[in-house]
Short mmCIF file of C-alpha atoms and ligand atoms in Angstrom, two decimals:
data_model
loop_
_atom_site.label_atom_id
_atom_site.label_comp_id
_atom_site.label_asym_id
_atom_site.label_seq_id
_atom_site.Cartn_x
_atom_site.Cartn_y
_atom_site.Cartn_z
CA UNK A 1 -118.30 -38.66 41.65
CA UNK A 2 -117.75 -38.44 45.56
CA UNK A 3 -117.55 -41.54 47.74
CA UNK A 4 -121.10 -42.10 48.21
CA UNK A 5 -122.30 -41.88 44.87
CA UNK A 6 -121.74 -45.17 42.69
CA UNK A 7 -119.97 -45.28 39.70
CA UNK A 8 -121.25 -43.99 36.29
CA UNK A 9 -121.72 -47.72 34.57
CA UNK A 10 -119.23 -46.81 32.04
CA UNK A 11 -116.50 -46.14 34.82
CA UNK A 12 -117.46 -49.17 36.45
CA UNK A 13 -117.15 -50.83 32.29
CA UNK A 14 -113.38 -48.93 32.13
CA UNK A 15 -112.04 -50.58 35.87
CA UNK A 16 -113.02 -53.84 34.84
CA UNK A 17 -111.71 -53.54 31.68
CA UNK A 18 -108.25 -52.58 33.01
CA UNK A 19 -108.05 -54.53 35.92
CA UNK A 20 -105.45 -57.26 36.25
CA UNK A 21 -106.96 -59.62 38.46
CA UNK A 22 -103.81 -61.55 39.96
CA UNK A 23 -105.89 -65.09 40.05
CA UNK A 24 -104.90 -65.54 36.21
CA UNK A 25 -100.95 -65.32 37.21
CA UNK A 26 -100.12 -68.48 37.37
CA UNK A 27 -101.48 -69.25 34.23
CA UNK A 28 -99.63 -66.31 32.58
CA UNK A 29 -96.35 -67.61 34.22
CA UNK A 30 -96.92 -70.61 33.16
CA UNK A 31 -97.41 -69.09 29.41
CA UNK A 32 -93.78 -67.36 30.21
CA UNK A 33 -92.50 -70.00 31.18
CA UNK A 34 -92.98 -71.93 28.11
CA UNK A 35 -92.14 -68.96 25.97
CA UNK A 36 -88.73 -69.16 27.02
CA UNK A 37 -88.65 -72.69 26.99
CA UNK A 38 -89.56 -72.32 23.32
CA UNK A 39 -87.29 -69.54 22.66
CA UNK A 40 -84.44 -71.24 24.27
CA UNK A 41 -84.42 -74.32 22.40
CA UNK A 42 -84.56 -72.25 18.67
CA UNK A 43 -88.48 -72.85 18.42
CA UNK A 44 -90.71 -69.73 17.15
CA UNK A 45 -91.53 -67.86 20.07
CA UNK A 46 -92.87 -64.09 21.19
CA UNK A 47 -89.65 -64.61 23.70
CA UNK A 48 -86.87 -64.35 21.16
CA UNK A 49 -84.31 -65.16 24.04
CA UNK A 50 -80.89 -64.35 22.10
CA UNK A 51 -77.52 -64.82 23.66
CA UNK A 52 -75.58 -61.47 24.19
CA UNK A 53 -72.30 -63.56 24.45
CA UNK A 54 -71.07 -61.90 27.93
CA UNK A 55 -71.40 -63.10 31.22
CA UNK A 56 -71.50 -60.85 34.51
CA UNK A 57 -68.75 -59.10 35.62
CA UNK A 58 -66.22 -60.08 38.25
CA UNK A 59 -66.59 -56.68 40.06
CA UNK A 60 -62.56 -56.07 39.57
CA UNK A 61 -62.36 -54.50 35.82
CA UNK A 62 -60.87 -51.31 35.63
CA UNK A 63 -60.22 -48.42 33.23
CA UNK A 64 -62.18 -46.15 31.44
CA UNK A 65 -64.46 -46.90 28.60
CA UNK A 66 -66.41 -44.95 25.84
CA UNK A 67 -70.00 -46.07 25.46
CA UNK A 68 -72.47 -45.43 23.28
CA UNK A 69 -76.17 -45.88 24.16
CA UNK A 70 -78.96 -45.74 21.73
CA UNK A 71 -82.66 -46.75 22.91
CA UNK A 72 -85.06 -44.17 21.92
CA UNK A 73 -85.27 -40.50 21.17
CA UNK A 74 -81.98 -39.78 23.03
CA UNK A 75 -78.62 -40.93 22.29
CA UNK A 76 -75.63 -40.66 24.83
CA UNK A 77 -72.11 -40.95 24.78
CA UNK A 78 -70.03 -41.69 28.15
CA UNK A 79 -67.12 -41.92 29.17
CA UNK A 80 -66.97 -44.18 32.03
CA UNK A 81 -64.68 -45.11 34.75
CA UNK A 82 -64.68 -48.26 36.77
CA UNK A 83 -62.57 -48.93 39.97
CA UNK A 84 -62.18 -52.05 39.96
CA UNK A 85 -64.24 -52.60 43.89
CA UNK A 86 -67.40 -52.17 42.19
CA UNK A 87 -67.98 -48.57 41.32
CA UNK A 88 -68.34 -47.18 38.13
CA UNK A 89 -68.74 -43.56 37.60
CA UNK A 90 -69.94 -41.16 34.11
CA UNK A 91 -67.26 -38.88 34.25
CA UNK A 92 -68.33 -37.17 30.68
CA UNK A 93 -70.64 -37.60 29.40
CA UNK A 94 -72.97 -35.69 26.25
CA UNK A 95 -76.48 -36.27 25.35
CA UNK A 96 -78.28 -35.50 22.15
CA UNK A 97 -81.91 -35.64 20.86
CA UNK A 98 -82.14 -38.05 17.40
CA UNK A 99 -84.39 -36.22 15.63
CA UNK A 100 -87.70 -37.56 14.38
CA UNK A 101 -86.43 -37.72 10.75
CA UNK A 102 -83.64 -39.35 11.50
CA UNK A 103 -85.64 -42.16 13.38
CA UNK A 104 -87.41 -42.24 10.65
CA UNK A 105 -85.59 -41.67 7.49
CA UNK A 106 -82.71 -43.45 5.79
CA UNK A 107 -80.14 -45.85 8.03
CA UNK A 108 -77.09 -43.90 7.01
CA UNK A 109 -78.04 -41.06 7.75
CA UNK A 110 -78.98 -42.62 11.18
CA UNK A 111 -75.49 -43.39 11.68
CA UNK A 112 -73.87 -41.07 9.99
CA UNK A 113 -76.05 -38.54 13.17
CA UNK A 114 -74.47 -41.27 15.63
CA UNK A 115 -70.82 -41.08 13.96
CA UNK A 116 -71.24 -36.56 14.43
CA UNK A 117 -72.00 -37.26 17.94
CA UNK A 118 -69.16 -39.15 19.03
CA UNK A 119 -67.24 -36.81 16.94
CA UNK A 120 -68.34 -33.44 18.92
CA UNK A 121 -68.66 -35.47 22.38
CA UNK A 122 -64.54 -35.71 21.00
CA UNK A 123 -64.51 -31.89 20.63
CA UNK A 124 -66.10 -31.68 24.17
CA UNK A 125 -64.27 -33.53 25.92
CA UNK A 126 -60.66 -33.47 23.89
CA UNK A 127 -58.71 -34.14 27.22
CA UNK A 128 -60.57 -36.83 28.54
CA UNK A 129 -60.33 -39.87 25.51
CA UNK A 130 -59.76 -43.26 26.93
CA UNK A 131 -55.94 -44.67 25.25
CA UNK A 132 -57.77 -47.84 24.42
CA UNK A 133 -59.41 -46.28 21.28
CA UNK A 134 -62.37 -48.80 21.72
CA UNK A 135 -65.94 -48.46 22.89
CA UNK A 136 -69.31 -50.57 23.31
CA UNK A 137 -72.76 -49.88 22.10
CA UNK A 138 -75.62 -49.88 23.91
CA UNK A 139 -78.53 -50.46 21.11
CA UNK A 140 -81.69 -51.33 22.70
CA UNK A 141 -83.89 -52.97 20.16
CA UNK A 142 -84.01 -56.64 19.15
CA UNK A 143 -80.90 -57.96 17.86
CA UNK A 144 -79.36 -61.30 16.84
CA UNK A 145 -75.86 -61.45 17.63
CA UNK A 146 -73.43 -63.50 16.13
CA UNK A 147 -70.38 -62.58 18.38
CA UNK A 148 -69.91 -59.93 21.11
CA UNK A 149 -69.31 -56.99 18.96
CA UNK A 150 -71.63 -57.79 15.63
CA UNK A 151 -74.95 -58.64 15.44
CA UNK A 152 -78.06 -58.17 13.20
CA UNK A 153 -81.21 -55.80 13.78
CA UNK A 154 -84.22 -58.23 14.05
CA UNK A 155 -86.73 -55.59 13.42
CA UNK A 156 -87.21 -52.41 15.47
CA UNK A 157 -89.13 -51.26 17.98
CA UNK A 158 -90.17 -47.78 20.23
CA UNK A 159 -91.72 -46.07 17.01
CA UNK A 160 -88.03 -45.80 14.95
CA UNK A 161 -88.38 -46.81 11.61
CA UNK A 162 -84.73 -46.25 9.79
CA UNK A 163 -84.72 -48.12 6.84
CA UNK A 164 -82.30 -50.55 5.56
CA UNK A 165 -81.14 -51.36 9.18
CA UNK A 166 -83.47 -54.50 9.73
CA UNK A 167 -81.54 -57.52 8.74
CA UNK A 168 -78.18 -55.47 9.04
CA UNK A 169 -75.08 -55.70 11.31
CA UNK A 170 -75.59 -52.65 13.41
CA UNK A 171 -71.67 -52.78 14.60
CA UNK A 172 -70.91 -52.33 10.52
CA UNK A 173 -73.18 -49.58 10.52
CA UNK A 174 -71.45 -47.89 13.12
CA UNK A 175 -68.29 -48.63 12.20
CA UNK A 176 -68.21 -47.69 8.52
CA UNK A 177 -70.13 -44.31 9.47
CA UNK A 178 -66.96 -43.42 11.91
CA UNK A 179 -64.56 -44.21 9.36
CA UNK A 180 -67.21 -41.86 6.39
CA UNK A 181 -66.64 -39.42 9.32
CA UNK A 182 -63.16 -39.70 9.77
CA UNK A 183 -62.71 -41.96 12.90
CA UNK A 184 -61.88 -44.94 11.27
CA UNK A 185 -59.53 -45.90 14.28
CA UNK A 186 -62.07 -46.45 16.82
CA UNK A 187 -63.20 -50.15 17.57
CA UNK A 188 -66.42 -51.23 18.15
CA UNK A 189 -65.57 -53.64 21.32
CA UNK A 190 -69.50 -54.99 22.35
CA UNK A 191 -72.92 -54.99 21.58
CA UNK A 192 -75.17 -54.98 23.98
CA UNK A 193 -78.47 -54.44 24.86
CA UNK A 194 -80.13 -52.05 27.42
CA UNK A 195 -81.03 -54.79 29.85
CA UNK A 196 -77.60 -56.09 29.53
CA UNK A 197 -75.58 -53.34 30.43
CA UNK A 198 -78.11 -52.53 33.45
CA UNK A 199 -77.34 -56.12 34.65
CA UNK A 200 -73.90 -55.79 34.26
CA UNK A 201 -74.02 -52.55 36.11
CA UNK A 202 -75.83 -54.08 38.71
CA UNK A 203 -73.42 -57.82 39.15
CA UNK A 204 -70.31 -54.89 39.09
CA UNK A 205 -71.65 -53.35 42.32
CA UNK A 206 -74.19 -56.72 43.82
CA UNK A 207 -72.71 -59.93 43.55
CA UNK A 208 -76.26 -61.34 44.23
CA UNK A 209 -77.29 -59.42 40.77
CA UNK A 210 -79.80 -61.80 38.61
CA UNK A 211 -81.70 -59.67 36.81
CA UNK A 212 -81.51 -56.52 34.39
CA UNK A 213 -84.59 -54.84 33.62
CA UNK A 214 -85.97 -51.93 32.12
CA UNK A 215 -88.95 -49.97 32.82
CA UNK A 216 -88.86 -47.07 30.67
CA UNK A 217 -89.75 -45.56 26.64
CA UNK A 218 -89.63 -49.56 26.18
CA UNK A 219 -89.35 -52.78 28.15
CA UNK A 220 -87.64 -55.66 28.56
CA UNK A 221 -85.43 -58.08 30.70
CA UNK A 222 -82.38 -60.28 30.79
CA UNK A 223 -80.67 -62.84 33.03
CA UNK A 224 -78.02 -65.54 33.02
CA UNK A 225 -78.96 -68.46 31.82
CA UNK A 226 -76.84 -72.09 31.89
CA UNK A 227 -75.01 -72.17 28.53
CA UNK A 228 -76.31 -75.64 27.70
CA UNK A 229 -79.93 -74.48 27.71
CA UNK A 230 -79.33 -72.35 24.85
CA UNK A 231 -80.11 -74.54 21.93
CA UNK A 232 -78.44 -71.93 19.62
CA UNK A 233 -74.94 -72.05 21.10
CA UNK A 234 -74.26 -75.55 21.16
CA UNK A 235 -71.54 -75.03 18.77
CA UNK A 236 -69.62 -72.66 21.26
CA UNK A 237 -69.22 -74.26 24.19
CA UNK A 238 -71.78 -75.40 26.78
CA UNK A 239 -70.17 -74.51 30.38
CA UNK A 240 -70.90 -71.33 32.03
CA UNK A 241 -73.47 -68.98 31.66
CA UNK A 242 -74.26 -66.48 29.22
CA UNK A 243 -76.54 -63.12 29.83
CA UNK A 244 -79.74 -63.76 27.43
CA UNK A 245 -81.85 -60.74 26.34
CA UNK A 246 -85.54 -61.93 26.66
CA UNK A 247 -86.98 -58.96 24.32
CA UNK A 248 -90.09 -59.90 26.93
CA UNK A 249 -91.15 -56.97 25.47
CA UNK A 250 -92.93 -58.78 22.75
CA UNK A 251 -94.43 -61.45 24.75
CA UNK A 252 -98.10 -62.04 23.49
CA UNK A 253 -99.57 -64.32 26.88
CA UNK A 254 -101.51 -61.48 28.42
CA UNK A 255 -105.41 -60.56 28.20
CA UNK A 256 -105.73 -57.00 26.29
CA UNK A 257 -108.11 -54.87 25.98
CA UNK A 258 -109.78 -52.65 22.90
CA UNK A 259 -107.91 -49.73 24.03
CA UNK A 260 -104.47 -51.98 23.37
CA UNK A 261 -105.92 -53.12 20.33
CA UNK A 262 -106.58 -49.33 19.27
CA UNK A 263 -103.08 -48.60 20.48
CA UNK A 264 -101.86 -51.65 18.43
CA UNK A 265 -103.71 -51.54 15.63
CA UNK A 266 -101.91 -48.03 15.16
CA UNK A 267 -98.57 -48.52 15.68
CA UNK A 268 -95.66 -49.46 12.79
CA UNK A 269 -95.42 -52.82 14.12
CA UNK A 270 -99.03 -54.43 15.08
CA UNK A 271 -99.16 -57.32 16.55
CA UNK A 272 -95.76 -57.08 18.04
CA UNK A 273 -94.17 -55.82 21.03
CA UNK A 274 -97.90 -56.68 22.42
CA UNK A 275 -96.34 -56.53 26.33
CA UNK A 276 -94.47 -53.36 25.74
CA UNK A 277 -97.75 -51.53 24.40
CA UNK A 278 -99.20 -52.24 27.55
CA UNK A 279 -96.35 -51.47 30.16
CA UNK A 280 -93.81 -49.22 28.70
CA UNK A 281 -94.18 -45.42 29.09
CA UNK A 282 -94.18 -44.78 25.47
CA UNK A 283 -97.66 -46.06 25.18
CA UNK A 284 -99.02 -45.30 28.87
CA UNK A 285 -100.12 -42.00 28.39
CA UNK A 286 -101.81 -43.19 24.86
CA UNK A 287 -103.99 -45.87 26.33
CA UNK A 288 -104.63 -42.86 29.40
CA UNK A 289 -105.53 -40.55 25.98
CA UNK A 290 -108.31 -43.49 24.46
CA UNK A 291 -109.65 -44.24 27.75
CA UNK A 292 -110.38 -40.44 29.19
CA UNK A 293 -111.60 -40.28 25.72
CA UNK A 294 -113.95 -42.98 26.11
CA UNK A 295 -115.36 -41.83 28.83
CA UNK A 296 -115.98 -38.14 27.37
CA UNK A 297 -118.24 -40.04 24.55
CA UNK A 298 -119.95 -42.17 26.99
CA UNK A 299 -120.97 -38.45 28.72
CA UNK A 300 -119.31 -39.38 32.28
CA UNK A 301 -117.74 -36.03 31.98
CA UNK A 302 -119.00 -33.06 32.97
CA UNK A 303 -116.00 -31.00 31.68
CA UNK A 304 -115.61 -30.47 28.10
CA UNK A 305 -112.10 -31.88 27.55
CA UNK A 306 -112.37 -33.83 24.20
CA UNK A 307 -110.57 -31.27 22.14
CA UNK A 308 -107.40 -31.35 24.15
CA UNK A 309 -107.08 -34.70 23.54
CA UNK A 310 -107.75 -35.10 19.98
CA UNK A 311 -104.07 -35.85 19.08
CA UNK A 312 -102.13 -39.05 19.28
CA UNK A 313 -99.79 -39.35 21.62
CA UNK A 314 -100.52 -35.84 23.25
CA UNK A 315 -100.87 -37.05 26.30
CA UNK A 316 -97.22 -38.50 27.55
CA UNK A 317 -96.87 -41.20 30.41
CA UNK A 318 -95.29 -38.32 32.77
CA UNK A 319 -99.17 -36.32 32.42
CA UNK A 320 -100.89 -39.53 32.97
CA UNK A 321 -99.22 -39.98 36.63
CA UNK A 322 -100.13 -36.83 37.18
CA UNK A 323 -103.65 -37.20 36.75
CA UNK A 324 -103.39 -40.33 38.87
CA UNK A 325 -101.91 -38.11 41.59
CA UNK A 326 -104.94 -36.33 41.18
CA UNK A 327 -103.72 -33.03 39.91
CA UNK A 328 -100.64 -31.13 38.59
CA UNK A 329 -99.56 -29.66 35.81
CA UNK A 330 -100.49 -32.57 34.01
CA UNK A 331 -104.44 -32.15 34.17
CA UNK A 332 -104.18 -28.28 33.96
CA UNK A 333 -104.22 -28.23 30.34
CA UNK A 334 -107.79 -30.32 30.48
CA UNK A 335 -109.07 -25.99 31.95
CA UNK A 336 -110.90 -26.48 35.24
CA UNK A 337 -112.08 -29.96 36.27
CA UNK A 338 -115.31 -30.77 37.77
CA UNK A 339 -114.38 -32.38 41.00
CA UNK A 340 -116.11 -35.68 39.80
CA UNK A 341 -113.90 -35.17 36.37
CA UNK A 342 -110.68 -35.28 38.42
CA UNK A 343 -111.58 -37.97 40.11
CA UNK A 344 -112.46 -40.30 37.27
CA UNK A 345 -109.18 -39.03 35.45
CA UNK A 346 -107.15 -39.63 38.48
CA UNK A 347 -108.59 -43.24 38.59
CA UNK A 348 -108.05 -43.94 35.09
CA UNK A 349 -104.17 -43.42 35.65
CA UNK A 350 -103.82 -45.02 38.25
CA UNK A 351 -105.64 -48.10 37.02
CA UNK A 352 -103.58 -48.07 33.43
CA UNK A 353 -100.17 -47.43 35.89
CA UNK A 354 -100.99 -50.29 38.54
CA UNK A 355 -102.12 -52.65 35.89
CA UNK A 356 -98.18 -51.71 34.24
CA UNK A 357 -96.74 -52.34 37.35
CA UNK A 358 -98.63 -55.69 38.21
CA UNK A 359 -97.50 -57.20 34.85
CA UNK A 360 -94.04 -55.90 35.06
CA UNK A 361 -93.79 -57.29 38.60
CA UNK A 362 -95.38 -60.78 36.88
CA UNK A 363 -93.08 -61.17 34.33
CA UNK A 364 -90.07 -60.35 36.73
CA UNK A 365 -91.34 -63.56 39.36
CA UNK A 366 -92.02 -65.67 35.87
CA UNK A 367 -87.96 -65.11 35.29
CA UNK A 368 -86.99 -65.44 39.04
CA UNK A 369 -88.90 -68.59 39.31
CA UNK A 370 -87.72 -69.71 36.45
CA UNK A 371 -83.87 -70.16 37.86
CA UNK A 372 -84.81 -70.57 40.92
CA UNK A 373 -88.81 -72.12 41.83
CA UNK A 374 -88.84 -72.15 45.22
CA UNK A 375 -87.14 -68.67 45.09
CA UNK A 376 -84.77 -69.86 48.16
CA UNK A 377 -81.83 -67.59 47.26
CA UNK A 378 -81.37 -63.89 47.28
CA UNK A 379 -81.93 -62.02 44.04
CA UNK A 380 -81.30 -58.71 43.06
CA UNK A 381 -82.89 -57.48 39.85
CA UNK A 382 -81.46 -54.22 38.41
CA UNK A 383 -83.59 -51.98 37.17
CA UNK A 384 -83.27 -48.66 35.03
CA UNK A 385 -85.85 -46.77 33.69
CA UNK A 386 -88.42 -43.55 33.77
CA UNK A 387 -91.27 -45.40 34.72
CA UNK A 388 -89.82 -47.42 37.55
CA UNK A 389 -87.51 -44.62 38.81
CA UNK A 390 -89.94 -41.49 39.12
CA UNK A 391 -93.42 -42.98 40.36
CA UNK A 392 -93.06 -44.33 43.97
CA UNK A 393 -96.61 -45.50 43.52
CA UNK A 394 -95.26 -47.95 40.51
CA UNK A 395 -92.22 -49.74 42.67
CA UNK A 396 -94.68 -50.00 45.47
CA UNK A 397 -97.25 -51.86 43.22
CA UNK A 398 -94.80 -54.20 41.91
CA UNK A 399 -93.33 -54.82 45.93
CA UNK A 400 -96.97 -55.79 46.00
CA UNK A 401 -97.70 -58.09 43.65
CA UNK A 402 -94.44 -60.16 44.00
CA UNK A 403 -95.57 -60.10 47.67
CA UNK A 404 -99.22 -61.77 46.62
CA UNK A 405 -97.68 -63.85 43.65
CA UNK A 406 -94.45 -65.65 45.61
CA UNK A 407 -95.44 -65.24 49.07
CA UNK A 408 -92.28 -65.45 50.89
CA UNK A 409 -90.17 -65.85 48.44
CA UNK A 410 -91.04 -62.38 47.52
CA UNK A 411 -88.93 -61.86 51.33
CA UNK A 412 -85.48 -62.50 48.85
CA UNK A 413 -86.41 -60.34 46.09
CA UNK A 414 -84.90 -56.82 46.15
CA UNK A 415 -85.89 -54.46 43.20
CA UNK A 416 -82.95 -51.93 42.74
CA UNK A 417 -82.90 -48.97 40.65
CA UNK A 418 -79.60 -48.84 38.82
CA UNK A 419 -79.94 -45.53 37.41
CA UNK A 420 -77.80 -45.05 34.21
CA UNK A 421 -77.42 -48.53 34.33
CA UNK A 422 -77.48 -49.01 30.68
CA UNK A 423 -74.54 -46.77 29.52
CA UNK A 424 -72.77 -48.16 32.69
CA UNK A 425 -73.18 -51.52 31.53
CA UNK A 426 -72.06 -50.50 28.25
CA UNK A 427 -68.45 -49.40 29.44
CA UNK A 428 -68.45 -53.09 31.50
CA UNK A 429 -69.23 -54.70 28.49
CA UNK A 430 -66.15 -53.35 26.92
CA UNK A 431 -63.77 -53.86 29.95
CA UNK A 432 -64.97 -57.53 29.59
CA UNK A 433 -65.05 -57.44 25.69
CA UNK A 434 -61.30 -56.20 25.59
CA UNK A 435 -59.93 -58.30 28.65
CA UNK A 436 -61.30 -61.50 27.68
C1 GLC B 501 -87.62 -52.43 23.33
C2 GLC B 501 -86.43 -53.06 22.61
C3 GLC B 501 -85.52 -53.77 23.60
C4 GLC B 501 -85.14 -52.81 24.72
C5 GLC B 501 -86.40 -52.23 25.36
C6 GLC B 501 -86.07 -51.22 26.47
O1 GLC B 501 -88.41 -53.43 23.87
O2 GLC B 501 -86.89 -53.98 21.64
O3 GLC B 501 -84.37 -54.26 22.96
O4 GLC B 501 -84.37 -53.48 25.67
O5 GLC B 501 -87.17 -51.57 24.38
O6 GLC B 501 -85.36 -50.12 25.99
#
């Protein structure tokens, strides 16, 4: 395809198909909005909304803090130091891989692999242990939380599928695995969510800091909301504000197509998570996968390329903008392209990317607007995340639709990468957990 020649009908068929035309967002943040009206007053809702029982920060906490963070196929634990002016620094930290069968097989032994990390991350780092034996948990998936340091797995999400977790206090699970592995005098100070900490990480260093987001394996947001909107909290205390965890992952108000019913239909939880199968790099590079796919069956390509692509998932969101950047390593597994090949391909990711970015930059002005509809003060929205941090093209697309969808309010919005922001908001969580 060059730029004189139209478009093969099926490419034409594929555009429309992922095009998110922005003269439908109003009505999709009007659908937000009353998903977290719904959510916040304890109705059903695809916006679960759940308190995390923290505030922001004041900035001034100090110490250093063990965190734990837990959101997909890595696991980290930190040691982190804050200053008390609004800096907070990793200053050990160890990473580890969760293996697929640990994802996937029994709970305990889930946490009994969390417990063995800590433990070497210990043997790593035997100088550097905090003299607050006490740490916070970062666990990103849907959880209910009954306090600041217990709460119960809703149901999970990102492909793990531990069993005997859902329904369970994960700060139990944590706890009695230290003490199987012989730390039984460590404290689990907070829960909190990704989103959470990367707010938290964002209010310690921006006092205009609204937002936590993240744009990554998963997605999701949270904010603080006014204490006496949350119908569930009534019993403890109505002044303030407490940080809510949206899980807008889940939210089911947007138009998909059959390549996000394909991806849906043949994932471990269908019908859920609906917004995170079409944002969140963990399922980028599949729709990418079904849709170059597509388009091989249809005949638009000259290159034979099917094989390569045969297997779920073997096509990762980092390939995918590749492709849309019209090369790289990414398409060099596909053999030698037919110029007209690379060019479809290269339009294909960049049509499932900007349609990501568009709805993640929808869903941010549904929340913004939400606390503040005429958008007249500044806000700052944290964000942490793959998808956000290494594509230029992606920040640049959301910049652009806030710009179209607020207008000038769009002038005080500042997107900010908070990078680590999750395990930095962990060890804030626990300097406000333990001070409090
Ligand atoms: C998934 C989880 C959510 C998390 C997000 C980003 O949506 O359910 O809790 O915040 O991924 O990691």
């Amino acid at each position: 395809m060059t730029a004189s020649t139209t478009p093969h009908p099926h490419l034409t068929h594929l555009i429309q198909e992922f095009e998110f035309p922005l003269d439908g967002a109003v009505a999709v943040m009007d659908a937000f909005h009353r998903r977290m009206e719904a959510g916040l007053s304890g109705q059903t809702s695809s916006l679960r909304m759940l308190p995390s029982f923290l505030s922001r920060p004041r900035g001034t906490e100090t110490g250093r803090y063990l965190a734990l963070d837990l959101g997909g196929t890595n696991f980290r634990v930190l040691e982190v130091s804050l200053d008390g002016a609004g800096r907070a620094d990793i200053v050990a930290a160890s990473r580890f891989v969760v293996p697929e069968e640990v994802m996937r097989g029994p709970g305990r032994g889930l946490f009994d692999f969390l417990a063995e990390c800590v433990a070497e991350f210990f043997g790593r780092h035997p100088g550097g242990r905090p003299d607050e034996q006490t740490l916070a948990f970062t666990f990103s998936f849907p959880v209910e939380q009954h306090s600041v340091s217990s709460g119960t797995l809703i149901a999970w999400t990102k492909g793990f599928t531990a069993t005997d977790v859902a329904g369970r206090d994960v700060v139990a699970l944590l706890s009695q695995a230290l003490n199987r592995r012989g730390l039984a005098h460590i404290r689990v100070a907070a829960l909190v969510n990704d989103t959470v900490g990367t707010l938290l990480a964002g209010a310690y260093a921006h006092p205009a800091c609204d937002m936590g987001v993240i744009l990554g394996t998963g997605t999701n947001a949270c904010y603080p909301e006014a204490r006496k909107r949350i119908a569930t909290l009534l019993s403890v205390g109505q002044d303030g504000e407490m940080i809510v965890n949206m899980e807008w992952g889940n939210f089911d108000g947007l138009p998909g197509n059959r390549f996000d019913a394909m991806v849906d239909d043949a994932s471990p939880n269908p019908g859920r998570q609906r917004m995170e199968k079409m944002v969140s790099a963990m399922y980028l590079g599949e729709l990418g996968r079904l849709a170059v796919l597509d388009l091989a069956r249809a005949g638009v390509l000259e290159s034979g390329i099917q094989g390569v692509l045969d297997c779920p998932f073997s096509l990762s969101s980092k390939d995918l903008a590749l492709l849309a950047q019209g090369g790289g390593p990414g398409s060099d597994r596909f053999g030698p392209l037919a110029e007209s090949d690379r060019q479809a391909l290269a339009l294909t990711g960049r049509l499932i990317l900007d349609r990501s970015a568009r709805i993640a930059a929808l869903a941010v002005a549904s929340v913004l607007t939400w606390m503040d509809p005429a958008l007249a003060s500044a806000h700052v929205v944290a964000v942490d995340g793959a998808l956000f941090e290494h594509n230029p093209s992606y920040r640049a697309e959301m910049v652009r639709t806030l710009g179209l969808v607020c207008g000038k309010g769009a002038e005080n919005i500042d997107l900010v990468l908070v990078k680590d922001g999750s395990g930095l908001g962990s060890a804030i969580a626990g300097a406000v957990a333990v001070t409090a």
